[in-house]
JSON list of C-alpha atoms in Angstrom, two decimals:
[
{"chain": "A", "resi": 1, "resn": "MET", "atom": "CA", "xyz": [15.62, -16.02, -32.46]},
{"chain": "A", "resi": 2, "resn": "GLU", "atom": "CA", "xyz": [12.53, -13.88, -32.95]},
{"chain": "A", "resi": 3, "resn": "ARG", "atom": "CA", "xyz": [9.93, -13.73, -30.19]},
{"chain": "A", "resi": 4, "resn": "GLU", "atom": "CA", "xyz": [6.23, -13.93, -30.84]},
{"chain": "A", "resi": 5, "resn": "ARG", "atom": "CA", "xyz": [4.51, -10.65, -29.96]},
{"chain": "A", "resi": 6, "resn": "ARG", "atom": "CA", "xyz": [0.93, -10.35, -28.87]},
{"chain": "A", "resi": 7, "resn": "PRO", "atom": "CA", "xyz": [-0.98, -7.06, -28.92]},
{"chain": "A", "resi": 8, "resn": "GLY", "atom": "CA", "xyz": [-0.04, -5.10, -25.79]},
{"chain": "A", "resi": 9, "resn": "SER", "atom": "CA", "xyz": [3.00, -7.29, -25.18]},
{"chain": "A", "resi": 10, "resn": "THR", "atom": "CA", "xyz": [6.42, -5.86, -24.41]},
{"chain": "A", "resi": 11, "resn": "GLY", "atom": "CA", "xyz": [8.04, -8.56, -26.49]},
{"chain": "A", "resi": 12, "resn": "ARG", "atom": "CA", "xyz": [9.77, -9.95, -23.41]},
{"chain": "A", "resi": 13, "resn": "PRO", "atom": "CA", "xyz": [8.99, -13.54, -22.53]},
{"chain": "A", "resi": 14, "resn": "ALA", "atom": "CA", "xyz": [6.64, -14.08, -19.59]},
{"chain": "A", "resi": 15, "resn": "ILE", "atom": "CA", "xyz": [8.30, -15.36, -16.45]},
{"chain": "A", "resi": 16, "resn": "GLY", "atom": "CA", "xyz": [6.65, -18.47, -15.06]},
{"chain": "A", "resi": 17, "resn": "TYR", "atom": "CA", "xyz": [6.60, -19.59, -11.46]},
{"chain": "A", "resi": 18, "resn": "ALA", "atom": "CA", "xyz": [9.91, -21.41, -11.83]},
{"chain": "A", "resi": 19, "resn": "GLY", "atom": "CA", "xyz": [11.58, -18.17, -12.93]},
{"chain": "A", "resi": 20, "resn": "CYS", "atom": "CA", "xyz": [9.95, -15.82, -10.43]},
{"chain": "A", "resi": 21, "resn": "VAL", "atom": "CA", "xyz": [12.11, -13.30, -8.71]},
{"chain": "A", "resi": 22, "resn": "THR", "atom": "CA", "xyz": [11.60, -13.74, -5.01]},
{"chain": "A", "resi": 23, "resn": "ARG", "atom": "CA", "xyz": [12.27, -11.39, -2.15]},
{"chain": "A", "resi": 24, "resn": "SER", "atom": "CA", "xyz": [13.22, -12.52, 1.29]},
{"chain": "A", "resi": 25, "resn": "ARG", "atom": "CA", "xyz": [10.42, -12.35, 3.81]},
{"chain": "A", "resi": 26, "resn": "PRO", "atom": "CA", "xyz": [10.61, -9.26, 5.96]},
{"chain": "A", "resi": 27, "resn": "PRO", "atom": "CA", "xyz": [10.72, -9.85, 9.70]},
{"chain": "A", "resi": 28, "resn": "ARG", "atom": "CA", "xyz": [7.60, -9.16, 11.73]},
{"chain": "A", "resi": 29, "resn": "LEU", "atom": "CA", "xyz": [7.79, -6.12, 13.96]},
{"chain": "A", "resi": 30, "resn": "ASP", "atom": "CA", "xyz": [7.83, -6.78, 17.68]},
{"chain": "A", "resi": 31, "resn": "ASP", "atom": "CA", "xyz": [5.56, -4.79, 20.01]},
{"chain": "A", "resi": 32, "resn": "ALA", "atom": "CA", "xyz": [8.28, -2.28, 20.95]},
{"chain": "A", "resi": 33, "resn": "ALA", "atom": "CA", "xyz": [9.14, -1.51, 17.32]},
{"chain": "A", "resi": 34, "resn": "LEU", "atom": "CA", "xyz": [5.47, -1.21, 16.42]},
{"chain": "A", "resi": 35, "resn": "SER", "atom": "CA", "xyz": [4.77, 1.15, 19.35]},
{"chain": "A", "resi": 36, "resn": "ALA", "atom": "CA", "xyz": [7.70, 3.34, 18.31]},
{"chain": "A", "resi": 37, "resn": "ALA", "atom": "CA", "xyz": [6.48, 3.42, 14.70]},
{"chain": "A", "resi": 38, "resn": "LEU", "atom": "CA", "xyz": [2.90, 4.27, 15.70]},
{"chain": "A", "resi": 39, "resn": "ALA", "atom": "CA", "xyz": [4.15, 7.15, 17.83]},
{"chain": "A", "resi": 40, "resn": "GLU", "atom": "CA", "xyz": [5.41, 8.72, 14.57]},
{"chain": "A", "resi": 41, "resn": "LEU", "atom": "CA", "xyz": [2.26, 7.94, 12.56]},
{"chain": "A", "resi": 42, "resn": "PRO", "atom": "CA", "xyz": [-0.57, 10.21, 13.74]},
{"chain": "A", "resi": 43, "resn": "GLY", "atom": "CA", "xyz": [-3.99, 8.90, 12.83]},
{"chain": "A", "resi": 44, "resn": "TRP", "atom": "CA", "xyz": [-2.85, 5.29, 12.44]},
{"chain": "A", "resi": 45, "resn": "ARG", "atom": "CA", "xyz": [-3.72, 2.58, 14.95]},
{"chain": "A", "resi": 46, "resn": "ARG", "atom": "CA", "xyz": [-3.12, -1.12, 15.34]},
{"chain": "A", "resi": 47, "resn": "GLU", "atom": "CA", "xyz": [-6.05, -3.41, 14.78]},
{"chain": "A", "resi": 48, "resn": "GLY", "atom": "CA", "xyz": [-4.98, -7.01, 15.27]},
{"chain": "A", "resi": 49, "resn": "ASP", "atom": "CA", "xyz": [-2.24, -7.74, 12.74]},
{"chain": "A", "resi": 50, "resn": "ALA", "atom": "CA", "xyz": [-2.85, -4.58, 10.71]},
{"chain": "A", "resi": 51, "resn": "LEU", "atom": "CA", "xyz": [-2.31, -0.83, 10.70]},
{"chain": "A", "resi": 52, "resn": "VAL", "atom": "CA", "xyz": [-5.55, 1.01, 9.95]},
{"chain": "A", "resi": 53, "resn": "ARG", "atom": "CA", "xyz": [-6.53, 4.59, 9.26]},
{"chain": "A", "resi": 54, "resn": "ARG", "atom": "CA", "xyz": [-9.54, 6.46, 7.94]},
{"chain": "A", "resi": 55, "resn": "PHE", "atom": "CA", "xyz": [-8.75, 9.41, 5.69]},
{"chain": "A", "resi": 56, "resn": "GLU", "atom": "CA", "xyz": [-11.45, 12.07, 5.23]},
{"chain": "A", "resi": 57, "resn": "PHE", "atom": "CA", "xyz": [-11.45, 14.47, 2.28]},
{"chain": "A", "resi": 58, "resn": "PRO", "atom": "CA", "xyz": [-13.59, 17.43, 1.20]},
{"chain": "A", "resi": 59, "resn": "ASP", "atom": "CA", "xyz": [-15.34, 15.40, -1.51]},
{"chain": "A", "resi": 60, "resn": "PHE", "atom": "CA", "xyz": [-15.27, 12.29, -3.67]},
{"chain": "A", "resi": 61, "resn": "VAL", "atom": "CA", "xyz": [-12.85, 13.73, -6.23]},
{"chain": "A", "resi": 62, "resn": "ALA", "atom": "CA", "xyz": [-10.27, 14.50, -3.54]},
{"chain": "A", "resi": 63, "resn": "ALA", "atom": "CA", "xyz": [-10.68, 11.03, -2.01]},
{"chain": "A", "resi": 64, "resn": "PHE", "atom": "CA", "xyz": [-10.33, 9.33, -5.37]},
{"chain": "A", "resi": 65, "resn": "GLY", "atom": "CA", "xyz": [-7.31, 11.49, -6.22]},
{"chain": "A", "resi": 66, "resn": "PHE", "atom": "CA", "xyz": [-5.65, 10.35, -3.01]},
{"chain": "A", "resi": 67, "resn": "MET", "atom": "CA", "xyz": [-6.36, 6.73, -3.90]},
{"chain": "A", "resi": 68, "resn": "ALA", "atom": "CA", "xyz": [-4.80, 7.19, -7.34]},
{"chain": "A", "resi": 69, "resn": "ARG", "atom": "CA", "xyz": [-1.61, 8.70, -5.88]},
{"chain": "A", "resi": 70, "resn": "ALA", "atom": "CA", "xyz": [-1.51, 6.12, -3.09]},
{"chain": "A", "resi": 71, "resn": "ALA", "atom": "CA", "xyz": [-1.89, 3.31, -5.64]},
{"chain": "A", "resi": 72, "resn": "LEU", "atom": "CA", "xyz": [1.22, 4.55, -7.45]},
{"chain": "A", "resi": 73, "resn": "CYS", "atom": "CA", "xyz": [3.18, 4.59, -4.17]},
{"chain": "A", "resi": 74, "resn": "ALA", "atom": "CA", "xyz": [1.99, 1.08, -3.32]},
{"chain": "A", "resi": 75, "resn": "GLU", "atom": "CA", "xyz": [2.89, -0.23, -6.76]},
{"chain": "A", "resi": 76, "resn": "ARG", "atom": "CA", "xyz": [6.40, 1.24, -6.54]},
{"chain": "A", "resi": 77, "resn": "ALA", "atom": "CA", "xyz": [6.80, -0.33, -3.10]},
{"chain": "A", "resi": 78, "resn": "GLY", "atom": "CA", "xyz": [5.43, -3.68, -4.28]},
{"chain": "A", "resi": 79, "resn": "HIS", "atom": "CA", "xyz": [3.14, -3.65, -1.23]},
{"chain": "A", "resi": 80, "resn": "HIS", "atom": "CA", "xyz": [-0.58, -3.12, -1.62]},
{"chain": "A", "resi": 81, "resn": "PRO", "atom": "CA", "xyz": [-3.25, -2.02, 0.85]},
{"chain": "A", "resi": 82, "resn": "ASP", "atom": "CA", "xyz": [-6.63, -3.44, 1.61]},
{"chain": "A", "resi": 83, "resn": "TRP", "atom": "CA", "xyz": [-8.85, -0.40, 1.27]},
{"chain": "A", "resi": 84, "resn": "SER", "atom": "CA", "xyz": [-12.29, 0.93, 0.54]},
{"chain": "A", "resi": 85, "resn": "ASN", "atom": "CA", "xyz": [-13.80, 4.23, -0.52]},
{"chain": "A", "resi": 86, "resn": "SER", "atom": "CA", "xyz": [-17.19, 5.68, 0.33]},
{"chain": "A", "resi": 87, "resn": "TYR", "atom": "CA", "xyz": [-17.76, 9.16, -1.07]},
{"chain": "A", "resi": 88, "resn": "LYS", "atom": "CA", "xyz": [-15.19, 11.36, 0.75]},
{"chain": "A", "resi": 89, "resn": "ARG", "atom": "CA", "xyz": [-13.81, 8.66, 3.02]},
{"chain": "A", "resi": 90, "resn": "VAL", "atom": "CA", "xyz": [-10.97, 6.18, 2.38]},
{"chain": "A", "resi": 91, "resn": "ASP", "atom": "CA", "xyz": [-10.38, 3.36, 4.87]},
{"chain": "A", "resi": 92, "resn": "VAL", "atom": "CA", "xyz": [-6.91, 1.79, 4.65]},
{"chain": "A", "resi": 93, "resn": "ARG", "atom": "CA", "xyz": [-5.71, -1.46, 6.19]},
{"chain": "A", "resi": 94, "resn": "LEU", "atom": "CA", "xyz": [-2.05, -2.50, 5.89]},
{"chain": "A", "resi": 95, "resn": "THR", "atom": "CA", "xyz": [-0.59, -5.88, 6.75]},
{"chain": "A", "resi": 96, "resn": "THR", "atom": "CA", "xyz": [2.06, -8.14, 5.29]},
{"chain": "A", "resi": 97, "resn": "HIS", "atom": "CA", "xyz": [0.09, -11.24, 4.39]},
{"chain": "A", "resi": 98, "resn": "GLU", "atom": "CA", "xyz": [3.14, -13.38, 3.64]},
{"chain": "A", "resi": 99, "resn": "VAL", "atom": "CA", "xyz": [4.29, -13.19, 7.28]},
{"chain": "A", "resi": 100, "resn": "GLY", "atom": "CA", "xyz": [0.85, -12.91, 8.86]},
{"chain": "A", "resi": 101, "resn": "GLY", "atom": "CA", "xyz": [1.55, -9.62, 10.59]},
{"chain": "A", "resi": 102, "resn": "LEU", "atom": "CA", "xyz": [3.14, -6.21, 10.51]},
{"chain": "A", "resi": 103, "resn": "THR", "atom": "CA", "xyz": [6.52, -5.40, 9.01]},
{"chain": "A", "resi": 104, "resn": "ALA", "atom": "CA", "xyz": [8.53, -2.34, 8.07]},
{"chain": "A", "resi": 105, "resn": "ARG", "atom": "CA", "xyz": [6.77, -2.47, 4.67]},
{"chain": "A", "resi": 106, "resn": "ASP", "atom": "CA", "xyz": [3.49, -1.60, 6.38]},
{"chain": "A", "resi": 107, "resn": "VAL", "atom": "CA", "xyz": [5.05, 1.22, 8.39]},
{"chain": "A", "resi": 108, "resn": "ASP", "atom": "CA", "xyz": [6.78, 2.64, 5.31]},
{"chain": "A", "resi": 109, "resn": "LEU", "atom": "CA", "xyz": [3.58, 2.60, 3.27]},
{"chain": "A", "resi": 110, "resn": "ALA", "atom": "CA", "xyz": [1.58, 4.15, 6.12]},
{"chain": "A", "resi": 111, "resn": "ARG", "atom": "CA", "xyz": [4.16, 6.93, 6.29]},
{"chain": "A", "resi": 112, "resn": "ALA", "atom": "CA", "xyz": [4.01, 7.46, 2.52]},
{"chain": "A", "resi": 113, "resn": "PHE", "atom": "CA", "xyz": [0.20, 7.65, 2.57]},
{"chain": "A", "resi": 114, "resn": "SER", "atom": "CA", "xyz": [0.28, 10.14, 5.44]},
{"chain": "A", "resi": 115, "resn": "GLU", "atom": "CA", "xyz": [2.78, 12.29, 3.54]},
{"chain": "A", "resi": 116, "resn": "LEU", "atom": "CA", "xyz": [0.45, 12.31, 0.53]},
{"chain": "A", "resi": 117, "resn": "VAL", "atom": "CA", "xyz": [-2.32, 13.98, 2.51]},
{"chain": "A", "resi": 118, "resn": "GLY", "atom": "CA", "xyz": [0.18, 16.51, 3.84]},
{"chain": "A", "resi": 119, "resn": "ARG", "atom": "CA", "xyz": [0.89, 17.76, 0.32]},
{"chain": "A", "resi": 120, "resn": "PRO", "atom": "CA", "xyz": [-0.95, 20.89, -0.88]},
{"chain": "A", "resi": 121, "resn": "ASP", "atom": "CA", "xyz": [-2.39, 19.00, -3.85]},
{"chain": "A", "resi": 122, "resn": "ALA", "atom": "CA", "xyz": [-3.66, 16.12, -1.72]}
]
């Protein structure tokens, strides 16, 4: 059976809601686990049900470069930040919306973003 191909299509059939691959919901972090994680994440703080951090860069190009690299990390993790950019500043807010709070996904992504700015090309 031959599949219909549209421009830009991979040729694979689209998966509808009934065929979605689902992940189990990650457990919310308790206060002790969150405190331990924050102790290892300099610059990050808890703000309600989110981890937040402001990153400052030398200029707009450096800030935008960070956002591009961070976007690739987030996409690979399947977990995306709420963020904004103003010239050389990037404000990041991480939370796991599906559980209404913080999970290991948020901590892992915060760690990955912090490691990006520690790189010489960041």
